[in-house]
mmCIF file of C-alpha atoms and ligand atoms in Angstrom:
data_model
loop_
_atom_site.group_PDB
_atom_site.id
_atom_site.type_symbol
_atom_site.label_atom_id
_atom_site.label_comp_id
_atom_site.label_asym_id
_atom_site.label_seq_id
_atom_site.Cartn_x
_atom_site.Cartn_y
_atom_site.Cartn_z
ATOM 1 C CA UNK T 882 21.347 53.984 -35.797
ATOM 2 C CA UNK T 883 17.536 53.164 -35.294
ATOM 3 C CA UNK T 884 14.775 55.617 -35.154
ATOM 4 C CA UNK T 885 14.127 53.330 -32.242
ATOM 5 C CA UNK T 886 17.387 54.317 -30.955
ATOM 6 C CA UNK T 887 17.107 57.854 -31.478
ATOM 7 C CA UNK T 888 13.547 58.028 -29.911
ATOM 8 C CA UNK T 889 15.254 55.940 -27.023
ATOM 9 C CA UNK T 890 17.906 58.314 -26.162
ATOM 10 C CA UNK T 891 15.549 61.385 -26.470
ATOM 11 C CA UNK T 892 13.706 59.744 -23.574
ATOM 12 C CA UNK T 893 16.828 58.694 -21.570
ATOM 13 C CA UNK T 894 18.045 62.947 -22.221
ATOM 14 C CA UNK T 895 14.584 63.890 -20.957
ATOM 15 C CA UNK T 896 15.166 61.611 -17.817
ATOM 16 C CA UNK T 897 18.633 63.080 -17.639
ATOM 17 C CA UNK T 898 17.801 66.590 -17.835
ATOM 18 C CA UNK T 899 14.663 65.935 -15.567
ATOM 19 C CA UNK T 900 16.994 64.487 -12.811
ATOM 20 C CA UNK T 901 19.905 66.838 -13.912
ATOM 21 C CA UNK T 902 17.525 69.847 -13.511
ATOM 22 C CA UNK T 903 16.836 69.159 -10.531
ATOM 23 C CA UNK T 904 20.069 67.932 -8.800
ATOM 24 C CA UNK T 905 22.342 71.323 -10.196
ATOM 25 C CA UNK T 906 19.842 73.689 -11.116
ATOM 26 C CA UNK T 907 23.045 76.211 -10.521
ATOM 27 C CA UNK T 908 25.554 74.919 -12.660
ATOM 28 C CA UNK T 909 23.313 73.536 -15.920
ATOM 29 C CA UNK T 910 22.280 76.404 -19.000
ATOM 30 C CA UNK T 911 18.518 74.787 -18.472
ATOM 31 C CA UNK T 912 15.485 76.368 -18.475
ATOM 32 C CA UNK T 913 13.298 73.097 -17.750
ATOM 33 C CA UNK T 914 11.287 73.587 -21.181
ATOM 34 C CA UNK T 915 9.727 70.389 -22.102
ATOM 35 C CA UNK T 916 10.583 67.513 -24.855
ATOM 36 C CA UNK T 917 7.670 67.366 -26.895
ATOM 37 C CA UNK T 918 5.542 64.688 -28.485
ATOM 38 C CA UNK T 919 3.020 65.916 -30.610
ATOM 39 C CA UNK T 920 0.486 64.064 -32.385
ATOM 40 C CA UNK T 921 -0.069 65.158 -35.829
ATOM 41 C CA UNK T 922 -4.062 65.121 -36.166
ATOM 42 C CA UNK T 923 -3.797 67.181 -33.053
ATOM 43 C CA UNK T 924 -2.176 69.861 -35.151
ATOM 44 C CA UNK T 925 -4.159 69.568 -37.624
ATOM 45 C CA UNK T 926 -7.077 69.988 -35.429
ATOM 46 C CA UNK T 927 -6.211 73.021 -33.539
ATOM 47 C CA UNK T 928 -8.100 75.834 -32.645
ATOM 48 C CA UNK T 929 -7.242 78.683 -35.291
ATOM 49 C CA UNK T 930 -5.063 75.799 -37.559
ATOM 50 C CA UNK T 931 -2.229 76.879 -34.978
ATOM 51 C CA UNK T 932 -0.647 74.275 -32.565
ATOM 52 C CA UNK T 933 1.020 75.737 -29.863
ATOM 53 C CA UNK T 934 3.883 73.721 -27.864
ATOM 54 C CA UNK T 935 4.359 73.954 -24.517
ATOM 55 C CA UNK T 936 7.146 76.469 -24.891
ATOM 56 C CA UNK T 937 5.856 78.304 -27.035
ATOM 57 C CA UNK T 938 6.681 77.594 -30.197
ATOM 58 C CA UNK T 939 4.194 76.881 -33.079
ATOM 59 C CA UNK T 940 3.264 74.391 -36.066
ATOM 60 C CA UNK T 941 0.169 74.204 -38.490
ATOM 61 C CA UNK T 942 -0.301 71.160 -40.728
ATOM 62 C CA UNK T 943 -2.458 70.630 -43.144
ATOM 63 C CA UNK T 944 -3.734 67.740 -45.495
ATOM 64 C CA UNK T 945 -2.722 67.914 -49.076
ATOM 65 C CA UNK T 946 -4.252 65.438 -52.168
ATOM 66 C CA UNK T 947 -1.656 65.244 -54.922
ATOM 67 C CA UNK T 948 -1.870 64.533 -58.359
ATOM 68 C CA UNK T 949 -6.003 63.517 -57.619
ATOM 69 C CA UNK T 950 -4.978 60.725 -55.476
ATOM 70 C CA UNK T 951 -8.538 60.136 -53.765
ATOM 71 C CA UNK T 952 -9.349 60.515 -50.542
ATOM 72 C CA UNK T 953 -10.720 57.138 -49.064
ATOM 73 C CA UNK T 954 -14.229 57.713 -47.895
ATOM 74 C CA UNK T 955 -13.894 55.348 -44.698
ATOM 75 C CA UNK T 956 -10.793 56.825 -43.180
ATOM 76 C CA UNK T 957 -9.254 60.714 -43.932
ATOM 77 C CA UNK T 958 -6.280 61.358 -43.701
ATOM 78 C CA UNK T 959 -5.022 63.274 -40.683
ATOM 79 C CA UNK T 960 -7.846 61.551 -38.612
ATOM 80 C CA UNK T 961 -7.070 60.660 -35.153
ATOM 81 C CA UNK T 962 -6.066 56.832 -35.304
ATOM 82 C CA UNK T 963 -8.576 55.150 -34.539
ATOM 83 C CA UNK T 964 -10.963 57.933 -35.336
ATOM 84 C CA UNK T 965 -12.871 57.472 -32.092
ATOM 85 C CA UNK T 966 -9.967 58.168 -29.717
ATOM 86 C CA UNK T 967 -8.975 62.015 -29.726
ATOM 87 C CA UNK T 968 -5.864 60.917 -27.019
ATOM 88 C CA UNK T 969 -4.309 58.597 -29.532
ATOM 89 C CA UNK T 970 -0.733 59.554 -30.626
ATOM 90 C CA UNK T 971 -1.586 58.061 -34.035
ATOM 91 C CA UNK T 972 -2.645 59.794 -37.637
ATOM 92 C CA UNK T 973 -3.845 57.967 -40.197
ATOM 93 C CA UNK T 974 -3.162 58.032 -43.840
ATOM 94 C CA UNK T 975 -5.347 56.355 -46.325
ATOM 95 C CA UNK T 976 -6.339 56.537 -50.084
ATOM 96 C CA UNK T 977 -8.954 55.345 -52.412
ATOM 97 C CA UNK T 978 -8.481 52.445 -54.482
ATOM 98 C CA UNK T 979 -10.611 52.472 -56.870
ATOM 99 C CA UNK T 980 -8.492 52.545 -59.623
ATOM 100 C CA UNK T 981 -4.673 53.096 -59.816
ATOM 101 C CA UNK T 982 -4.774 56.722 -59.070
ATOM 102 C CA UNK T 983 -2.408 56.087 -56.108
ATOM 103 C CA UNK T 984 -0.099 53.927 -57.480
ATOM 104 C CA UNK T 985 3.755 54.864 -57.688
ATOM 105 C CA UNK T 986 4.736 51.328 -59.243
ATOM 106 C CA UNK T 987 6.704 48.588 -57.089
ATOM 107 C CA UNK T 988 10.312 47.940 -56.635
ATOM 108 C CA UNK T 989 11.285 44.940 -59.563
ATOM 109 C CA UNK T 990 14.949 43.863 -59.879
ATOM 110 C CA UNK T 991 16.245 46.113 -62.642
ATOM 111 C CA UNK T 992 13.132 48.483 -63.003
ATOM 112 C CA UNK T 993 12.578 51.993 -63.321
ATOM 113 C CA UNK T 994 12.036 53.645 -59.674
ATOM 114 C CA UNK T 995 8.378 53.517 -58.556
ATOM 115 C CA UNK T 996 7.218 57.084 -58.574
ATOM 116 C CA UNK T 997 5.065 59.185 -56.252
ATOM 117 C CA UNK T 998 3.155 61.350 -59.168
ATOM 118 C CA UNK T 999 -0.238 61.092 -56.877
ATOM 119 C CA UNK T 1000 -0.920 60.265 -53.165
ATOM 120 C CA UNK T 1001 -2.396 61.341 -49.955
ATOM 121 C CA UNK T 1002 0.046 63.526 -47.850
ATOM 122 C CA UNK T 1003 0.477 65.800 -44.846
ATOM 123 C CA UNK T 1004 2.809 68.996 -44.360
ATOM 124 C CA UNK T 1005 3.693 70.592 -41.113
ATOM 125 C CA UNK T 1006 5.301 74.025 -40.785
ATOM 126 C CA UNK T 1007 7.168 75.817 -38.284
ATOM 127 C CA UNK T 1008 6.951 78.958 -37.302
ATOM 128 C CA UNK T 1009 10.017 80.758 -37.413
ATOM 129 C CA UNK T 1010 12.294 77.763 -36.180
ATOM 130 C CA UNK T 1011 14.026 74.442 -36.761
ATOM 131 C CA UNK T 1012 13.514 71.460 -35.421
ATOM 132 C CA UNK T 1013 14.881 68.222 -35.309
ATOM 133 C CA UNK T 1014 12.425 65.285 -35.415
ATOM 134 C CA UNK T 1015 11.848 61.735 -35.151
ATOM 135 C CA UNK T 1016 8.478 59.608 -35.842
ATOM 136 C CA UNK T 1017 7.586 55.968 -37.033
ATOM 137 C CA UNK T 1018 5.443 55.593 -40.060
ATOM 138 C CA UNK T 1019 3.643 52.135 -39.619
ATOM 139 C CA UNK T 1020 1.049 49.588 -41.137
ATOM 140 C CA UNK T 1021 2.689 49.969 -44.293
ATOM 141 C CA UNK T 1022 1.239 46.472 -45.117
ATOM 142 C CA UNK T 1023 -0.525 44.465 -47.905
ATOM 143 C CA UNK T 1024 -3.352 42.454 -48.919
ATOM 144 C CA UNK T 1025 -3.963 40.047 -46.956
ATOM 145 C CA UNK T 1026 -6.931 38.093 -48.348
ATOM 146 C CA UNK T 1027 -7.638 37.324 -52.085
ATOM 147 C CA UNK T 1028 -4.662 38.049 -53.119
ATOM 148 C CA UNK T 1029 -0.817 35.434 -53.482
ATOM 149 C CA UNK T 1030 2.029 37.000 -52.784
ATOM 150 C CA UNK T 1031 3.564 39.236 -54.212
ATOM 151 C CA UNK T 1032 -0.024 39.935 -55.611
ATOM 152 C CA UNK T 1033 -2.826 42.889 -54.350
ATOM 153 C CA UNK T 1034 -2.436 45.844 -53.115
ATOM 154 C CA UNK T 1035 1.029 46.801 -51.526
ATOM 155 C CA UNK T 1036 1.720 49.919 -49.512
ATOM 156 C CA UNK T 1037 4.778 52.786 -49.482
ATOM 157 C CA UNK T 1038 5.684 55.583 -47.207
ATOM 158 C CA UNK T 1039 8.183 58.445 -47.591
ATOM 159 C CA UNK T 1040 9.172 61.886 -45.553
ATOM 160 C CA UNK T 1041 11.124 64.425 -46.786
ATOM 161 C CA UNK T 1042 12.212 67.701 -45.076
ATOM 162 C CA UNK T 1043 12.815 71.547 -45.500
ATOM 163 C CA UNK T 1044 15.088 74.006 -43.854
ATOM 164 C CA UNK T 1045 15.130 77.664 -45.385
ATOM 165 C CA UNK T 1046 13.986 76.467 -48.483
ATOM 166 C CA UNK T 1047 16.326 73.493 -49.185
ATOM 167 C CA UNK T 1048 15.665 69.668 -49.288
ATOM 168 C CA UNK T 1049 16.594 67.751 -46.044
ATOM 169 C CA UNK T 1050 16.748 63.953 -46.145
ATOM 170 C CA UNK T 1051 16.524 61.733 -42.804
ATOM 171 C CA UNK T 1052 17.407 58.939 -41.926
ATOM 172 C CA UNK T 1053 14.693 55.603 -42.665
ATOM 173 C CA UNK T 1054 15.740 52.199 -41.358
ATOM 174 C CA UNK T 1055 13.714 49.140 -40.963
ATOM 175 C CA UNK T 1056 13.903 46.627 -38.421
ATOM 176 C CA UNK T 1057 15.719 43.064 -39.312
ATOM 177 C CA UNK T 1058 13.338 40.616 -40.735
ATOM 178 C CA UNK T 1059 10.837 43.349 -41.704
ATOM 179 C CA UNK T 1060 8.499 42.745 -44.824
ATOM 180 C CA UNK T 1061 9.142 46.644 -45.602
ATOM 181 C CA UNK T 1062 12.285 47.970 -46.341
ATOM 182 C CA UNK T 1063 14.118 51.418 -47.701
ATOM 183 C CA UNK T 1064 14.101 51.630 -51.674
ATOM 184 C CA UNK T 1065 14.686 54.737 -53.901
ATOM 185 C CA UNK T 1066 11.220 56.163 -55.327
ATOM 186 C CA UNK T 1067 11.500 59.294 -57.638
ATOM 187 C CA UNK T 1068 8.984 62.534 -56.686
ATOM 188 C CA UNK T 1069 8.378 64.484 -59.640
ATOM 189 C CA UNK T 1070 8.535 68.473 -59.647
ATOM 190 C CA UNK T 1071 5.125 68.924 -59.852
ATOM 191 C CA UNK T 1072 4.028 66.829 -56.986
ATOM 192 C CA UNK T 1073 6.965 68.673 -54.911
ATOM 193 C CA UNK T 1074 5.383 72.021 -55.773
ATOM 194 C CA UNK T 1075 1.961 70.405 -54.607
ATOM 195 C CA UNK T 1076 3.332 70.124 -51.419
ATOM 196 C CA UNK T 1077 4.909 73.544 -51.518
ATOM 197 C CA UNK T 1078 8.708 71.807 -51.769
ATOM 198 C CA UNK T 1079 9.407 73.689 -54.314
ATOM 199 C CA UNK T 1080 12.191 72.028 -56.276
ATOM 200 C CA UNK T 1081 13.944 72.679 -59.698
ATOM 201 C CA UNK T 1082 14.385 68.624 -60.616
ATOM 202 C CA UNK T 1083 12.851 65.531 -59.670
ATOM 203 C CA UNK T 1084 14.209 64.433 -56.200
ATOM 204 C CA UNK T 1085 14.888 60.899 -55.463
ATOM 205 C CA UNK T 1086 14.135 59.629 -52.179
ATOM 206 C CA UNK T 1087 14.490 56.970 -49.284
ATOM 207 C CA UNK T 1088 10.812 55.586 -49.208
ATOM 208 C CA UNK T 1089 9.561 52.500 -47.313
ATOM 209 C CA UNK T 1090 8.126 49.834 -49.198
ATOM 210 C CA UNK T 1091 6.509 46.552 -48.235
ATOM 211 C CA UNK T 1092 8.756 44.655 -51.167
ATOM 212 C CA UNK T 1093 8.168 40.704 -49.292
ATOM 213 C CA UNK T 1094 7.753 38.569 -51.965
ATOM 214 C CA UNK T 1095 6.392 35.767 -50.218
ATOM 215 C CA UNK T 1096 4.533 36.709 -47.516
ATOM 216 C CA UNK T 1097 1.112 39.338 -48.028
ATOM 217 C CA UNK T 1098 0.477 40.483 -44.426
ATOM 218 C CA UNK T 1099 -2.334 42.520 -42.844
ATOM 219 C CA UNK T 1100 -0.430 44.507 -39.942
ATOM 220 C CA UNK T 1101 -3.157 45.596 -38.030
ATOM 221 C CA UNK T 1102 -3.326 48.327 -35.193
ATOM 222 C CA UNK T 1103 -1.051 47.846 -32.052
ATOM 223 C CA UNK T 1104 -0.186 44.120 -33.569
ATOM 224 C CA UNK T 1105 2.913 44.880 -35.041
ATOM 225 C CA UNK T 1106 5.415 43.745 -32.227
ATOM 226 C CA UNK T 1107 8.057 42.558 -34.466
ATOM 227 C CA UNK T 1108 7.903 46.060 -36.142
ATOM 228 C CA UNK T 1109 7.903 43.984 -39.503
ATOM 229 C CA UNK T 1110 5.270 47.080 -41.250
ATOM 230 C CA UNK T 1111 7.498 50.069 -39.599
ATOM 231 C CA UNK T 1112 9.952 52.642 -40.617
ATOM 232 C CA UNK T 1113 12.167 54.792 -38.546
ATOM 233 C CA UNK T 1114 12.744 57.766 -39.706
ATOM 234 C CA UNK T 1115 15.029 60.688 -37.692
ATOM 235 C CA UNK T 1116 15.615 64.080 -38.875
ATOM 236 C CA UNK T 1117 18.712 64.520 -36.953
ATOM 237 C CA UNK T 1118 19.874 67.895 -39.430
ATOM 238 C CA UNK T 1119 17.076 70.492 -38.367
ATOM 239 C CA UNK T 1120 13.809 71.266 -40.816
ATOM 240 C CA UNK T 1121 11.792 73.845 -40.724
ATOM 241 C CA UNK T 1122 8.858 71.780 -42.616
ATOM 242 C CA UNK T 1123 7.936 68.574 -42.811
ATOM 243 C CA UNK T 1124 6.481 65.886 -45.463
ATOM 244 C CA UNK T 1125 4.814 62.898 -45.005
ATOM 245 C CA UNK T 1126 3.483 61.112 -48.206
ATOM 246 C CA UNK T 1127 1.685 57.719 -48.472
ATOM 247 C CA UNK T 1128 0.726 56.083 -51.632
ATOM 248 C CA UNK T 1129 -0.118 52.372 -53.086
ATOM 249 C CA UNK T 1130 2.913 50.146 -55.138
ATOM 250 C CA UNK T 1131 0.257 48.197 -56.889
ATOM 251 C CA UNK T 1132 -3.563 47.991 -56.868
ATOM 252 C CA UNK T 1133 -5.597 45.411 -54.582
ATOM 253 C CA UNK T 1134 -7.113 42.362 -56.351
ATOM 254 C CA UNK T 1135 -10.689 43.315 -55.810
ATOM 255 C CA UNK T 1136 -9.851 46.841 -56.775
ATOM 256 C CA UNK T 1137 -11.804 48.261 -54.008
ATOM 257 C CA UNK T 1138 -10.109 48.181 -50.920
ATOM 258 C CA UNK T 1139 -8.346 51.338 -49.681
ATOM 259 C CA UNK T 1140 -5.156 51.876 -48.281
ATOM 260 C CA UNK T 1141 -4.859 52.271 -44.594
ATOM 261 C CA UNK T 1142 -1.316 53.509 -42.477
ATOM 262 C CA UNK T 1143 -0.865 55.082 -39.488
ATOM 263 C CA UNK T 1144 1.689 57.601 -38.163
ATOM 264 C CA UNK T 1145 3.193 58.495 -34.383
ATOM 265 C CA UNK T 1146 3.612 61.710 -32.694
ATOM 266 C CA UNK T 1147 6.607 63.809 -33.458
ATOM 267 C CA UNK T 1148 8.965 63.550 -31.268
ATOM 268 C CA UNK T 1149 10.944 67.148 -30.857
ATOM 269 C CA UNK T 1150 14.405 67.698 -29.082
ATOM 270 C CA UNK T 1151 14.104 70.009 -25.975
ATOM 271 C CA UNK T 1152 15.315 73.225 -26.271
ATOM 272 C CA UNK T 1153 14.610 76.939 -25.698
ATOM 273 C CA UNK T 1154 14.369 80.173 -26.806
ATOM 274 C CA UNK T 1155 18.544 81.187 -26.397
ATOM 275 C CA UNK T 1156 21.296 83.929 -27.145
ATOM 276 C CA UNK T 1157 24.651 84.081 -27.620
ATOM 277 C CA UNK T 1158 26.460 84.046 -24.005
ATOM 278 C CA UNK T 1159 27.561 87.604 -23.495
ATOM 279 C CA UNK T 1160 31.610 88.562 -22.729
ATOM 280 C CA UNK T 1161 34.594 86.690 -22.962
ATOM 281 C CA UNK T 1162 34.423 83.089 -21.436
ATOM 282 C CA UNK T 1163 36.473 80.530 -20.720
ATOM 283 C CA UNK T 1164 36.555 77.189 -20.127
ATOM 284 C CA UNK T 1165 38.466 74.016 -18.900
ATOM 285 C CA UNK T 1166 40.181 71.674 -21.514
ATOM 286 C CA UNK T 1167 42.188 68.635 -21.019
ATOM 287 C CA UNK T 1168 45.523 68.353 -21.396
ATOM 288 C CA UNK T 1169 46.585 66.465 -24.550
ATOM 289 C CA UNK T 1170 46.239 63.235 -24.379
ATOM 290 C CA UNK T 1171 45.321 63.469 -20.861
ATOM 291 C CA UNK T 1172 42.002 62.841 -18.963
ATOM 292 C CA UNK T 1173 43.279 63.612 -15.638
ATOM 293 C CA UNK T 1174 45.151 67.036 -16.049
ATOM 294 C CA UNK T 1175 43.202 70.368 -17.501
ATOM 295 C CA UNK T 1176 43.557 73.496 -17.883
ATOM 296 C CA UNK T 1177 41.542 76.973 -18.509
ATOM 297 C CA UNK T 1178 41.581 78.665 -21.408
ATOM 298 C CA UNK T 1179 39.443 81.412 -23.501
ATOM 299 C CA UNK T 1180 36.559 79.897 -25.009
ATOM 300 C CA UNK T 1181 36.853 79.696 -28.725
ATOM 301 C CA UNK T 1182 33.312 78.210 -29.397
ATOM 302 C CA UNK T 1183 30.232 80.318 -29.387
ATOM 303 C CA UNK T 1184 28.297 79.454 -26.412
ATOM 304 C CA UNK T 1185 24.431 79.764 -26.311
ATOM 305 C CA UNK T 1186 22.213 79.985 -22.844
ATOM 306 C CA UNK T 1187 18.251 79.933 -22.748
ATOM 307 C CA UNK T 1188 16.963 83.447 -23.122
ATOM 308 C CA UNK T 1189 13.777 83.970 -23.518
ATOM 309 C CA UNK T 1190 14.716 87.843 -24.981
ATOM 310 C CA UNK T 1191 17.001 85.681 -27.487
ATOM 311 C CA UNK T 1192 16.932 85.814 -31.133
ATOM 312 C CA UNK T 1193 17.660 82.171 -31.751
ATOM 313 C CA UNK T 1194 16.532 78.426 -30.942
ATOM 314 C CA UNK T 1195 18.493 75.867 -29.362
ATOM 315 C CA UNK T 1196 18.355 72.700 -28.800
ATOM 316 C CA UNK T 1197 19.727 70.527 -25.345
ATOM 317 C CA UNK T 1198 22.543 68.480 -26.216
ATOM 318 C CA UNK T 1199 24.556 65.990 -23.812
ATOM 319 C CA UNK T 1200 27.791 67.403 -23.611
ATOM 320 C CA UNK T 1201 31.027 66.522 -21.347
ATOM 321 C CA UNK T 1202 32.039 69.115 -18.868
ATOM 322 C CA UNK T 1203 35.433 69.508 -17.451
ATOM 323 C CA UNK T 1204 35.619 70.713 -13.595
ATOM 324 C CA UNK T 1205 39.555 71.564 -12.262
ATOM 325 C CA UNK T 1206 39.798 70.107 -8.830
ATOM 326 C CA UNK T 1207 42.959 72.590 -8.186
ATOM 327 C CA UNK T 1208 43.920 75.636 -9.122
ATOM 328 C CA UNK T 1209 44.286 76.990 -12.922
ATOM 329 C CA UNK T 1210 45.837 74.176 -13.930
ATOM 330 C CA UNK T 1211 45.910 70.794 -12.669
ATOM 331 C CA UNK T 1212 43.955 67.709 -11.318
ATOM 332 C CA UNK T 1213 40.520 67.347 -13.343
ATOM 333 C CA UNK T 1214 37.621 65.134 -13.726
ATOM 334 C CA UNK T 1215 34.850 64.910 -16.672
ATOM 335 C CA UNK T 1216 31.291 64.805 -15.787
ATOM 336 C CA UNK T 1217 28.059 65.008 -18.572
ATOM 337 C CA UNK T 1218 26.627 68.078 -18.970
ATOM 338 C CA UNK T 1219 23.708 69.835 -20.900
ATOM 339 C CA UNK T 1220 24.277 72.405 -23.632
ATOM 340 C CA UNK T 1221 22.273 74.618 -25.808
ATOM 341 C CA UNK T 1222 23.304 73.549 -29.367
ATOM 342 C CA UNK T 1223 21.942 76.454 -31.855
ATOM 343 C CA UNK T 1224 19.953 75.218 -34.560
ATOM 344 C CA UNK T 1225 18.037 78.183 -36.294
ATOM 345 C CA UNK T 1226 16.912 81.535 -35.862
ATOM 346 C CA UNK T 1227 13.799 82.262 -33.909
ATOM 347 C CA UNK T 1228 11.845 84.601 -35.617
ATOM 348 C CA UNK T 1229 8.304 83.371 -35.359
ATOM 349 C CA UNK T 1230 5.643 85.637 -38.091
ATOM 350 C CA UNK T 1231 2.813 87.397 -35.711
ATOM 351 C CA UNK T 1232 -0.090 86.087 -38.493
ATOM 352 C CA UNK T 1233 0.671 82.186 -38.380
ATOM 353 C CA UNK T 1234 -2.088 81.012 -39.109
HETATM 354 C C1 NAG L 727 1.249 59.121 -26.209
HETATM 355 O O1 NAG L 727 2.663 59.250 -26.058
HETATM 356 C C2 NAG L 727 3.044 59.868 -24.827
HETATM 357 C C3 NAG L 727 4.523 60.139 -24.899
HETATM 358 O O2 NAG L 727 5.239 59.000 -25.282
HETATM 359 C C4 NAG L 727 2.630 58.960 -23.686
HETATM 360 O O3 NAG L 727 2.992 59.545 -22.465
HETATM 361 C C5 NAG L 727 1.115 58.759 -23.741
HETATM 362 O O4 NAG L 727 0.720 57.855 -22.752
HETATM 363 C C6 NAG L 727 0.666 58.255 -25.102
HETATM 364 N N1 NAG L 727 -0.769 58.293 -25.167
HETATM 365 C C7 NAG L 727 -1.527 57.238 -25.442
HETATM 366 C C8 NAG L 727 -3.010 57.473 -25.476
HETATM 367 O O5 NAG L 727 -1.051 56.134 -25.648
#
């Protein structure tokens, strides 16, 4: 599956639950809290360093150099992208190329894996929850001018996540006929403990790299239709910190021109504040191998309804509910449901910030 896809069906769930919400307020565990999108220089440039979401729940971010990557001195990273529009769901990320500071090495046939020893990143935190997450890391391009292919300066991208202290992976896919595509880069220790992931070995990691070897394209702002300078990447396993590093594969021809990507919102599951449902509950199963015939039995699942007294966060998840059109046992029909799925404890720290 896509980011695309999963960014898809987090809109068509919002629609649902919008129109669900509304329809059976009576019968659906929903509390009407909102799915968020969040652009990242937003959090990064809130009031007190502490974003709040709409329900409550709060990140901080901040912009980290590793290894003495350099800053470029046209674009920061974390900006608003393009810097003049404060509305824009995009971040940038850029570095300096002066020299080959920011370099982690390209993908060759047979080589050792590129390495991301310095570059520019960004790390979000959550406060006291999990979250599951999707964004699109784009305009990770190349040279354009001055430079044949698969010469001048070449671009890479990687995220890696964090939940109670240990390494979470997502998904990255490309789209077909992209000029980027998934390869394994290596992130020493050290740079991990720059970021605060702290880590015992070297971690190897799903990082998108522009690796055409025939084609050096410029993928400028909003002109990337084909999505051939994206990755998808989908933390579907809940983090409670984020990563989002962006370095150079191999220097520009000039040796001056800096490195420029971009970065959407986040897109975050809906979900609320929840507890355990309290007493013994039951609930209606099919028959087996039947989708016509159900019965009601005790519940042998934890269940979990919004409560805003809870101790825990869930997240919505479509679900299939079973409704008994006679009696205790009989005649039954399926419908889709929402659910609170748990994902973490909710334990936010009074002094965030
Ligand atoms: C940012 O994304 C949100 C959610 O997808 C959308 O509603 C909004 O129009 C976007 N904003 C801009 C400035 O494109």
């Amino acid at each position: 599956m896509t980011g695309k896809v999963v960014m898809a069906s987090l809109a068509a769930l919002a629609a649902l639950v919008s129109t669900v919400a509304a329809a059976t307020t009576a019968t659906v565990a929903y509390d009407g809290s909102v799915c968020a999108s969040v652009p990242i220089h937003k959090i990064l440039a809130a009031p007190g360093g502490v974003y709040r979401l709409r329900d409550g729940r709060e990140l901080k971010a901040k912009v980290v150099t590793v290894g003495g990557c350099p800053a470029s001195t046209s674009v920061q990273t974390g900006a608003a992208y393009p810097a003049a529009d404060k509305q824009t769901n995009y971040t940038a990320f850029a570095y300096a190329n002066r020299n080959t500071e920011c370099l982690t090495g390209a993908t060759r046939g047979g080589s050792a894996p590129p390495t991301y020893k310095a570059f520019q990143a960004v790390v979000i935190e959550a406060n006291g929850f999990r979250f599951s997450t999707a964004l699109v890391m784009e305009g990770i391009d190349a040279q354009a001018e001055g430079a044949d292919p698969p010469h001048g300066r070449r671009e890479t991208m990687t995220s890696l996540g964090m939940a109670g202290g240990a390494v979470v992976r997502p998904d990255v896919t490309t789209m077909p006929g992209a000029l980027v595509s998934v390869e394994p880069f290596k992130v020493p220790k050290a740079a991990l403990a720059e970021v605060g992931f702290p880590s015992a070995q070297d971690l190897t990691v799903d990082a998108a790299e522009y690796t055409s070897l025939t084609e050096n394209k410029n993928c400028a702002f909003m002109d990337d239709e084909a999505d051939q300078c994206k990755a998808f990447v989908s933390y579907t396993d809940p983090i409670d910190r984020l990563l989002i590093a962006y370095a150079g594969t191999q220097p520009s021809s000039d040796g001056t021109t800096d490195g420029v990507a971009f970065v959407s919102a986040l897109t975050l599951g809906c979900g609320c504040q929840c507890a355990e449902k309290a007493g013994p509950t039951r609930t209606i199963v099919p028959l087996p191998g039947r989708t016509d015939r159900c019965r009601s039995v005790p519940n042998t699942q934890w269940s979990f309804v919004c409560d805003f007294r809870g101790a825990l966060w869930c997240e919505t998840a479509l679900s299939t509910r079973w409704l008994l059109t006679e009696g205790g046992e009989g005649a039954c029909v399926h419908i889709p449901s929402l659910i609170q799925r748990r994902v973490s404890p909710y334990a936010p720290a009074a002094a965030f910030g």
